[in-house]
Amino acid sequence: MAAIKRSVGERVFEVFNVLIMFILCVVCIYPIYYVFCAAFSDPNYMYGSRGMLLWPYQPYNTQGFVLVFQNKNIMRTFLNTLIYLSVGTFLQMFITTLGAYSLSRKGCFWNGKIMKMIAFTMYFQGGMIPFYLMVYKMGLMNTYTAIIWPVLVSTWNLIVLRTSFGAVPVSLEECARLDGANDWTICWKIFFPLSQATVAVVALYYAVYWWNNWFNPSLFLDDKSKYPLQLLLREILIKNDTSTMTNVNMVSQEGTSMYRLLVKYCVIVIATVPILVTYPFLQKYFVKGVMIGSIKG
Amino acid sequence: MTQGIKKMRTDMAPALRVILLALLVLIIASLALSFVQAIDRNAGEDTLTYTGFQMLTGNISSGNSKGGFNPLLLFLCVICVLFFVLLITNKASSFAVTTCSALILFAVLFFLFDAHFADYREFDFKKGSAVPMLGWWVAAVLSLAALVVAIINKIRVGRAQRHNARMAVFENRDLPAGYRDPTVWEIIKVDFKKHWPVYLMCLPLILQVLFWSYGPMYGIIIAFNEYKPSKGFFGSPWVGLKWYREFFRGPYAWRTIRNTLMISGLNLVFGFPSPIILALMLNEIRSIAYKRVVQTITYIPHFISLVVLSGLLIDFLSTEGVITTAISAVTGVTAKNYLGDYKYFRTVYILSDIWQHLGWDSIIYLSALAGIDQELYEAARIDGAGKLSQTWHITLPGIAPTITILLILRIGSLLSVGYEKIILLYNATTYETADVISSYVYRVGIADAQFSRSTAINILNSIVNFSLVVVANKISSALSETSLW
């Protein structure tokens, strides 16, 4: 079809539109870019004046990263986050998959009732304090268990996975049953692989939760050796408390605050890079996740 | 037979109607009586320091009287009026009747319970005001009766419906000889025999939810007593609605409620339309590659964790931060720490929220836009419609259902402002505009260890939240036939 002639107004709008989108991109990416630049800059300049940065101040400096990687506390929290992430996501996926499979079965007398019971918790919960007291009374304070166990089911993810399991053709299940498969086999050998995309999305959501998790650990953990990364970040970035970074203090008084700043930026970079690196590969799953969520929503 | 059942389904049982009307009259009479009596006695002697009306409005002058603004009474009045309208207009469905009578029962019992612990003098038998007190008790009994009748009615209707369905299966012929409905118990037994592996697989999930989602709910009880760790949940002294009364009379109620409504309201007003606008603009971009690049870049902020985002904000908005420097350079204002000034907190909160979620939230609208039939645009163009009228008449109606659903979800979480971000960003100098209900709950509960007070306020928050979802959903399903459930 021949191009339809566009009016002047439309052309102006288009140029304007492209420009605005460009500005938006700059606004979205610049803060992150700035931090990257700052992390590699010479701290003397950074401490003096912090204007707009288009490129790191010369000479390039990787001292901050050296400090961070030498620091045992920070490395420890990385390891902790990995533990929480792997153990937590594994258990969550196990329970959620089994639950989603059984709740997607049709013709079960209790399923509707169980689903209602679970959905109710999306809207009404005991609240922060009763939850806190419960963990406290069970003697779980300062344990890995307190962080992982209470959050093993996310209702939202359960609903997403259940919806996807519900869309698997019934005939496949019937065939498997004729061949003598039981529910356990059907769940793991048929439903789980067939809903791979959704499974990936749900696993990803759980993993992101663990990566970003700081609130519950801040309630339940005193012991710094069990901190996840985000909680340590909070100490460094928000509370401005770098006491965990004991070996930063080796430099002089003035140098301390200088390096404190540098370390801040480096820590942000280190905490953000894993996500930014994996994000392009996972983007399609994330986008898919939004869609799947919206079907139900 | 079937006709009779149909009638039963639409009409309320007459007994129920009588009970309900009596109930309403009683509650209203008790309310009126307590006011009149209070006012009367107030004129005569000085045993009373406030009247029923003052109690309702919270306008209390005396220093050590224990009454106060009672939201429960107000709630009860509103429900009564709604209920009255329902009864008069003859549109009461069985669901409405059940809900209303349950709510009234709940409110009345609560009120009595509270009156008992709060020492409201109007309701003190010894002081000669037995009549209104008795009225409340009778109201409680009556609303319980109404609830029971409504539930029985519901069961009967359900049974009749099942019977009708079965008759339809047999095409209204006589049932086979010896046919008997299976009882519920038999259904459960057969179902369990057939599906036990499924239930077994569901067991971890059920246990998890029961334990960690329903388990803490029994801790709600501490909202009505003065919890002392040494005495346990049930052994601590009962105080009724003391925490609510103190909250509503204290300085924090107004501040936290105002901040919550302001922050979430402004966030809704500015944050909700912005992804829609972005999606519409992206939709107009012709180059697919450019569009994809813009999308990918605008999604990135979504993946920055809250802690890092707050850290960035604190750094950028500090006196020497990059944003502060930029603002000073452009406008010539002297640099200052924007997060240390309560005037700017909302702006910072909302703008950063939009920044973080703008691109991500637009995904869903973009997919809705992709679903619109392109031929509609074709036709509109041939009819001479410009870009604007195309957007107005085709695009917006096309994504309206998506917008509605997301709006309901958004309204439902109106009161649950992202308190994690607030806790990370605020400090004592910005409490004035930053302190919301949930951050107050956190501070009172965790930092000050006032467990009971914190729990009480939290419950208030979740109840209001839950009703907001329900109301938003009802309105939406009435207006546009789009609803969550």
Tab-separated table of N, CA and C in Angstrom, chain B residues 63-170:
chain	number	residue	atom	x	y	z
B	63	GLY	N	-11.022	16.598	80.445
B	63	GLY	CA	-9.679	16.047	80.393
B	63	GLY	C	-9.580	14.558	80.629
B	64	ASN	N	-10.240	14.054	81.675
B	64	ASN	CA	-9.969	12.660	81.997
B	64	ASN	C	-11.115	11.713	81.677
B	65	SER	N	-12.044	12.144	80.830
B	65	SER	CA	-13.084	11.212	80.419
B	65	SER	C	-12.458	10.215	79.466
B	66	LYS	N	-12.987	8.995	79.530
B	66	LYS	CA	-12.312	7.957	78.770
B	66	LYS	C	-12.875	7.757	77.371
B	67	GLY	N	-13.973	8.441	77.050
B	67	GLY	CA	-14.583	8.258	75.733
B	67	GLY	C	-13.728	8.898	74.659
B	68	GLY	N	-14.244	8.890	73.464
B	68	GLY	CA	-13.496	9.516	72.393
B	68	GLY	C	-14.176	9.236	71.091
B	69	PHE	N	-13.654	9.770	70.048
B	69	PHE	CA	-14.206	9.528	68.729
B	69	PHE	C	-14.285	8.037	68.511
B	70	ASN	N	-15.449	7.540	68.181
B	70	ASN	CA	-15.589	6.110	68.026
B	70	ASN	C	-15.908	5.759	66.586
B	71	PRO	N	-14.924	5.358	65.826
B	71	PRO	CA	-15.153	5.055	64.419
B	71	PRO	C	-16.147	3.920	64.251
B	72	LEU	N	-16.199	3.063	65.254
B	72	LEU	CA	-17.089	1.917	65.174
B	72	LEU	C	-18.549	2.349	65.140
B	73	LEU	N	-18.865	3.340	65.979
B	73	LEU	CA	-20.232	3.849	66.020
B	73	LEU	C	-20.604	4.453	64.678
B	74	LEU	N	-19.677	5.207	64.130
B	74	LEU	CA	-19.914	5.843	62.844
B	74	LEU	C	-20.159	4.787	61.780
B	75	PHE	N	-19.316	3.767	61.813
B	75	PHE	CA	-19.410	2.647	60.895
B	75	PHE	C	-20.777	1.979	61.007
B	76	LEU	N	-21.197	1.781	62.263
B	76	LEU	CA	-22.476	1.140	62.519
B	76	LEU	C	-23.606	1.973	61.927
B	77	CYS	N	-23.543	3.284	62.132
B	77	CYS	CA	-24.584	4.158	61.605
B	77	CYS	C	-24.647	4.053	60.087
B	78	VAL	N	-23.484	4.089	59.440
B	78	VAL	CA	-23.452	4.024	57.985
B	78	VAL	C	-24.058	2.721	57.491
B	79	ILE	N	-23.665	1.602	58.136
B	79	ILE	CA	-24.190	0.296	57.728
B	79	ILE	C	-25.697	0.265	57.898
B	80	CYS	N	-26.173	0.797	59.026
B	80	CYS	CA	-27.610	0.796	59.292
B	80	CYS	C	-28.345	1.545	58.194
B	81	VAL	N	-27.834	2.702	57.836
B	81	VAL	CA	-28.507	3.495	56.809
B	81	VAL	C	-28.532	2.733	55.485
B	82	LEU	N	-27.375	2.169	55.112
B	82	LEU	CA	-27.285	1.396	53.867
B	82	LEU	C	-28.298	0.253	53.876
B	83	PHE	N	-28.348	-0.421	55.008
B	83	PHE	CA	-29.202	-1.568	55.170
B	83	PHE	C	-30.665	-1.149	55.041
B	84	PHE	N	-30.986	-0.047	55.655
B	84	PHE	CA	-32.342	0.483	55.627
B	84	PHE	C	-32.756	0.750	54.188
B	85	VAL	N	-31.848	1.392	53.433
B	85	VAL	CA	-32.118	1.672	52.020
B	85	VAL	C	-32.362	0.376	51.267
B	86	LEU	N	-31.517	-0.602	51.541
B	86	LEU	CA	-31.651	-1.905	50.890
B	86	LEU	C	-33.032	-2.497	51.142
B	87	LEU	N	-33.458	-2.452	52.414
B	87	LEU	CA	-34.739	-3.064	52.778
B	87	LEU	C	-35.901	-2.324	52.135
B	88	ILE	N	-35.810	-0.998	52.139
B	88	ILE	CA	-36.920	-0.199	51.613
B	88	ILE	C	-37.050	-0.385	50.112
B	89	THR	N	-35.907	-0.389	49.424
B	89	THR	CA	-35.970	-0.521	47.974
B	89	THR	C	-36.226	-1.957	47.536
B	90	ASN	N	-36.297	-2.898	48.528
B	90	ASN	CA	-36.650	-4.271	48.217
B	90	ASN	C	-35.660	-4.914	47.257
B	91	LYS	N	-34.391	-4.529	47.352
B	91	LYS	CA	-33.422	-5.119	46.424
B	91	LYS	C	-32.411	-5.982	47.160
B	92	ALA	N	-32.750	-6.345	48.388
B	92	ALA	CA	-31.764	-7.074	49.174
B	92	ALA	C	-31.573	-8.477	48.637
B	93	SER	N	-30.392	-8.766	48.121
B	93	SER	CA	-30.075	-10.131	47.729
B	93	SER	C	-29.663	-10.871	48.998
B	94	SER	N	-29.633	-12.195	48.917
B	94	SER	CA	-29.305	-12.935	50.134
B	94	SER	C	-27.876	-12.649	50.562
B	95	PHE	N	-27.010	-12.369	49.579
B	95	PHE	CA	-25.622	-12.051	49.911
B	95	PHE	C	-25.561	-10.756	50.727
B	96	ALA	N	-26.293	-9.737	50.250
B	96	ALA	CA	-26.281	-8.446	50.943
B	96	ALA	C	-26.807	-8.599	52.360
B	97	VAL	N	-27.879	-9.393	52.490
B	97	VAL	CA	-28.474	-9.563	53.823
B	97	VAL	C	-27.489	-10.256	54.751
B	98	THR	N	-26.866	-11.326	54.248
B	98	THR	CA	-25.914	-12.046	55.090
B	98	THR	C	-24.776	-11.127	55.513
B	99	THR	N	-24.220	-10.429	54.524
B	99	THR	CA	-23.088	-9.563	54.840
B	99	THR	C	-23.467	-8.497	55.841
B	100	CYS	N	-24.604	-7.833	55.560
B	100	CYS	CA	-25.005	-6.728	56.429
B	100	CYS	C	-25.282	-7.214	57.836
B	101	SER	N	-26.017	-8.337	57.952
B	101	SER	CA	-26.329	-8.752	59.318
B	101	SER	C	-25.059	-9.189	60.033
B	102	ALA	N	-24.149	-9.815	59.289
B	102	ALA	CA	-22.889	-10.212	59.915
B	102	ALA	C	-22.122	-8.979	60.385
B	103	LEU	N	-22.086	-7.955	59.533
B	103	LEU	CA	-21.370	-6.735	59.889
B	103	LEU	C	-21.984	-6.070	61.107
B	104	ILE	N	-23.326	-6.017	61.112
B	104	ILE	CA	-23.990	-5.363	62.239
B	104	ILE	C	-23.715	-6.125	63.528
B	105	LEU	N	-23.823	-7.447	63.420
B	105	LEU	CA	-23.552	-8.263	64.604
B	105	LEU	C	-22.147	-7.987	65.126
B	106	PHE	N	-21.230	-8.000	64.190
B	106	PHE	CA	-19.832	-7.758	64.504
B	106	PHE	C	-19.663	-6.403	65.198
B	107	ALA	N	-20.249	-5.363	64.571
B	107	ALA	CA	-20.082	-4.012	65.103
B	107	ALA	C	-20.735	-3.869	66.473
B	108	VAL	N	-21.947	-4.436	66.605
B	108	VAL	CA	-22.664	-4.298	67.874
B	108	VAL	C	-21.909	-4.996	69.000
B	109	LEU	N	-21.469	-6.224	68.695
B	109	LEU	CA	-20.737	-6.972	69.722
B	109	LEU	C	-19.460	-6.231	70.103
B	110	PHE	N	-18.813	-5.721	69.094
B	110	PHE	CA	-17.590	-4.987	69.329
B	110	PHE	C	-17.845	-3.774	70.194
B	111	PHE	N	-18.942	-3.122	69.900
B	111	PHE	CA	-19.263	-1.908	70.620
B	111	PHE	C	-19.525	-2.224	72.085
B	112	LEU	N	-20.273	-3.310	72.296
B	112	LEU	CA	-20.565	-3.725	73.671
B	112	LEU	C	-19.283	-4.075	74.402
B	113	PHE	N	-18.474	-4.843	73.690
B	113	PHE	CA	-17.193	-5.283	74.199
B	113	PHE	C	-16.347	-4.075	74.596
B	114	ASP	N	-16.350	-3.101	73.716
B	114	ASP	CA	-15.567	-1.903	73.960
B	114	ASP	C	-16.142	-1.113	75.127
B	115	ALA	N	-17.486	-0.990	75.118
B	115	ALA	CA	-18.132	-0.217	76.170
B	115	ALA	C	-17.799	-0.812	77.532
B	116	HIS	N	-17.743	-2.136	77.559
B	116	HIS	CA	-17.457	-2.817	78.808
B	116	HIS	C	-16.084	-2.420	79.351
B	117	PHE	N	-15.108	-2.382	78.431
B	117	PHE	CA	-13.748	-2.102	78.889
B	117	PHE	C	-13.449	-0.613	78.978
B	118	ALA	N	-14.209	0.164	78.188
B	118	ALA	CA	-13.872	1.575	78.108
B	118	ALA	C	-14.550	2.387	79.187
B	119	ASP	N	-15.542	1.773	79.886
B	119	ASP	CA	-16.228	2.497	80.927
B	119	ASP	C	-16.927	3.738	80.383
B	120	TYR	N	-17.640	3.551	79.279
B	120	TYR	CA	-18.500	4.644	78.811
B	120	TYR	C	-19.600	4.798	79.838
B	121	ARG	N	-19.836	5.989	80.309
B	121	ARG	CA	-20.785	6.080	81.410
B	121	ARG	C	-22.233	5.956	80.953
B	122	GLU	N	-22.487	6.269	79.701
B	122	GLU	CA	-23.864	6.100	79.212
B	122	GLU	C	-24.326	4.664	79.349
B	123	PHE	N	-23.358	3.760	79.251
B	123	PHE	CA	-23.725	2.363	79.180
B	123	PHE	C	-23.492	1.646	80.497
B	124	ASP	N	-23.479	2.429	81.540
B	124	ASP	CA	-23.233	1.829	82.837
B	124	ASP	C	-24.566	1.536	83.527
B	125	PHE	N	-24.786	0.283	83.869
B	125	PHE	CA	-26.050	-0.077	84.496
B	125	PHE	C	-26.286	0.716	85.778
B	126	LYS	N	-25.247	0.892	86.565
B	126	LYS	CA	-25.403	1.494	87.880
B	126	LYS	C	-25.873	2.939	87.778
B	127	LYS	N	-25.480	3.595	86.733
B	127	LYS	CA	-25.828	5.008	86.616
B	127	LYS	C	-27.215	5.212	86.026
B	128	GLY	N	-27.983	4.093	85.923
B	128	GLY	CA	-29.370	4.248	85.536
B	128	GLY	C	-29.604	4.415	84.053
B	129	SER	N	-28.694	3.898	83.247
B	129	SER	CA	-28.953	3.990	81.809
B	129	SER	C	-29.064	2.594	81.234
B	130	ALA	N	-29.845	1.762	81.928
B	130	ALA	CA	-29.936	0.366	81.509
B	130	ALA	C	-30.631	0.224	80.166
B	131	VAL	N	-31.501	1.150	79.868
B	131	VAL	CA	-32.323	0.966	78.653
B	131	VAL	C	-31.483	0.889	77.384
B	132	PRO	N	-30.610	1.873	77.131
B	132	PRO	CA	-29.826	1.756	75.906
B	132	PRO	C	-28.917	0.535	75.918
B	133	MET	N	-28.379	0.203	77.093
B	133	MET	CA	-27.505	-0.956	77.186
B	133	MET	C	-28.254	-2.217	76.814
B	134	LEU	N	-29.464	-2.336	77.360
B	134	LEU	CA	-30.285	-3.491	77.066
B	134	LEU	C	-30.578	-3.527	75.572
B	135	GLY	N	-30.857	-2.349	75.025
B	135	GLY	CA	-31.149	-2.248	73.592
B	135	GLY	C	-30.011	-2.820	72.772
B	136	TRP	N	-28.789	-2.508	73.173
B	136	TRP	CA	-27.647	-3.031	72.422
B	136	TRP	C	-27.579	-4.541	72.491
B	137	TRP	N	-27.836	-5.078	73.698
B	137	TRP	CA	-27.781	-6.541	73.811
B	137	TRP	C	-28.839	-7.189	72.953
B	138	VAL	N	-30.059	-6.626	73.000
B	138	VAL	CA	-31.132	-7.204	72.178
B	138	VAL	C	-30.749	-7.099	70.706
B	139	ALA	N	-30.139	-5.975	70.333
B	139	ALA	CA	-29.722	-5.805	68.947
B	139	ALA	C	-28.730	-6.886	68.558
B	140	ALA	N	-27.826	-7.198	69.481
B	140	ALA	CA	-26.842	-8.239	69.185
B	140	ALA	C	-27.533	-9.569	68.943
B	141	VAL	N	-28.491	-9.898	69.838
B	141	VAL	CA	-29.198	-11.180	69.696
B	141	VAL	C	-29.974	-11.204	68.384
B	142	LEU	N	-30.654	-10.085	68.086
B	142	LEU	CA	-31.468	-10.036	66.876
B	142	LEU	C	-30.609	-10.174	65.619
B	143	SER	N	-29.467	-9.484	65.600
B	143	SER	CA	-28.664	-9.577	64.389
B	143	SER	C	-28.075	-10.974	64.244
B	144	LEU	N	-27.815	-11.609	65.370
B	144	LEU	CA	-27.373	-13.004	65.303
B	144	LEU	C	-28.472	-13.854	64.689
B	145	ALA	N	-29.719	-13.605	65.134
B	145	ALA	CA	-30.851	-14.357	64.594
B	145	ALA	C	-30.965	-14.113	63.095
B	146	ALA	N	-30.830	-12.859	62.703
B	146	ALA	CA	-30.941	-12.529	61.282
B	146	ALA	C	-29.884	-13.270	60.483
B	147	LEU	N	-28.692	-13.312	61.044
B	147	LEU	CA	-27.589	-13.991	60.369
B	147	LEU	C	-27.902	-15.466	60.206
B	148	VAL	N	-28.409	-16.072	61.296
B	148	VAL	CA	-28.709	-17.506	61.247
B	148	VAL	C	-29.781	-17.774	60.214
B	149	VAL	N	-30.860	-16.952	60.246
B	149	VAL	CA	-31.947	-17.158	59.281
B	149	VAL	C	-31.420	-17.007	57.864
B	150	ALA	N	-30.581	-15.991	57.650
B	150	ALA	CA	-30.048	-15.764	56.309
B	150	ALA	C	-29.219	-16.951	55.848
B	151	ILE	N	-28.428	-17.504	56.756
B	151	ILE	CA	-27.583	-18.634	56.370
B	151	ILE	C	-28.429	-19.861	56.069
B	152	ILE	N	-29.435	-20.093	56.941
B	152	ILE	CA	-30.326	-21.238	56.695
B	152	ILE	C	-31.000	-21.084	55.342
B	153	ASN	N	-31.450	-19.877	55.083
B	153	ASN	CA	-32.104	-19.581	53.819
B	153	ASN	C	-31.189	-19.907	52.651
B	154	LYS	N	-29.935	-19.511	52.824
B	154	LYS	CA	-28.961	-19.726	51.763
B	154	LYS	C	-28.755	-21.221	51.517
B	155	ILE	N	-28.662	-21.970	52.608
B	155	ILE	CA	-28.469	-23.419	52.460
B	155	ILE	C	-29.653	-24.033	51.748
B	156	ARG	N	-30.859	-23.585	52.142
B	156	ARG	CA	-32.061	-24.133	51.514
B	156	ARG	C	-32.075	-23.848	50.024
B	157	VAL	N	-31.737	-22.596	49.679
B	157	VAL	CA	-31.733	-22.232	48.265
B	157	VAL	C	-30.718	-23.071	47.507
B	158	GLY	N	-29.534	-23.242	48.108
B	158	GLY	CA	-28.488	-24.032	47.464
B	158	GLY	C	-28.960	-25.461	47.233
B	159	ARG	N	-29.634	-26.016	48.248
B	159	ARG	CA	-30.126	-27.374	48.141
B	159	ARG	C	-31.146	-27.475	47.005
B	160	ALA	N	-32.017	-26.463	46.955
B	160	ALA	CA	-33.042	-26.450	45.919
B	160	ALA	C	-32.403	-26.349	44.541
B	161	GLN	N	-31.345	-25.549	44.448
B	161	GLN	CA	-30.671	-25.420	43.162
B	161	GLN	C	-30.077	-26.746	42.721
B	162	ARG	N	-29.448	-27.429	43.667
B	162	ARG	CA	-28.864	-28.724	43.317
B	162	ARG	C	-29.953	-29.696	42.873
B	163	HIS	N	-31.073	-29.635	43.597
B	163	HIS	CA	-32.195	-30.504	43.257
B	163	HIS	C	-32.672	-30.201	41.836
B	164	ASN	N	-32.810	-28.921	41.508
B	164	ASN	CA	-33.244	-28.524	40.173
B	164	ASN	C	-32.295	-29.052	39.112
B	165	ALA	N	-30.991	-28.923	39.394
B	165	ALA	CA	-29.995	-29.367	38.424
B	165	ALA	C	-30.159	-30.859	38.166
B	166	ARG	N	-30.417	-31.605	39.265
B	166	ARG	CA	-30.561	-33.050	39.123
B	166	ARG	C	-31.822	-33.383	38.339
B	167	MET	N	-32.885	-32.651	38.629
B	167	MET	CA	-34.133	-32.875	37.899
B	167	MET	C	-33.917	-32.628	36.422
B	168	ALA	N	-33.092	-31.629	36.119
B	168	ALA	CA	-32.823	-31.325	34.719
B	168	ALA	C	-32.092	-32.497	34.063
B	169	VAL	N	-31.199	-33.130	34.835
B	169	VAL	CA	-30.467	-34.278	34.287
B	169	VAL	C	-31.437	-35.388	33.926
B	170	PHE	N	-32.398	-35.626	34.817
B	170	PHE	CA	-33.373	-36.684	34.539
B	170	PHE	C	-34.547	-36.173	33.709
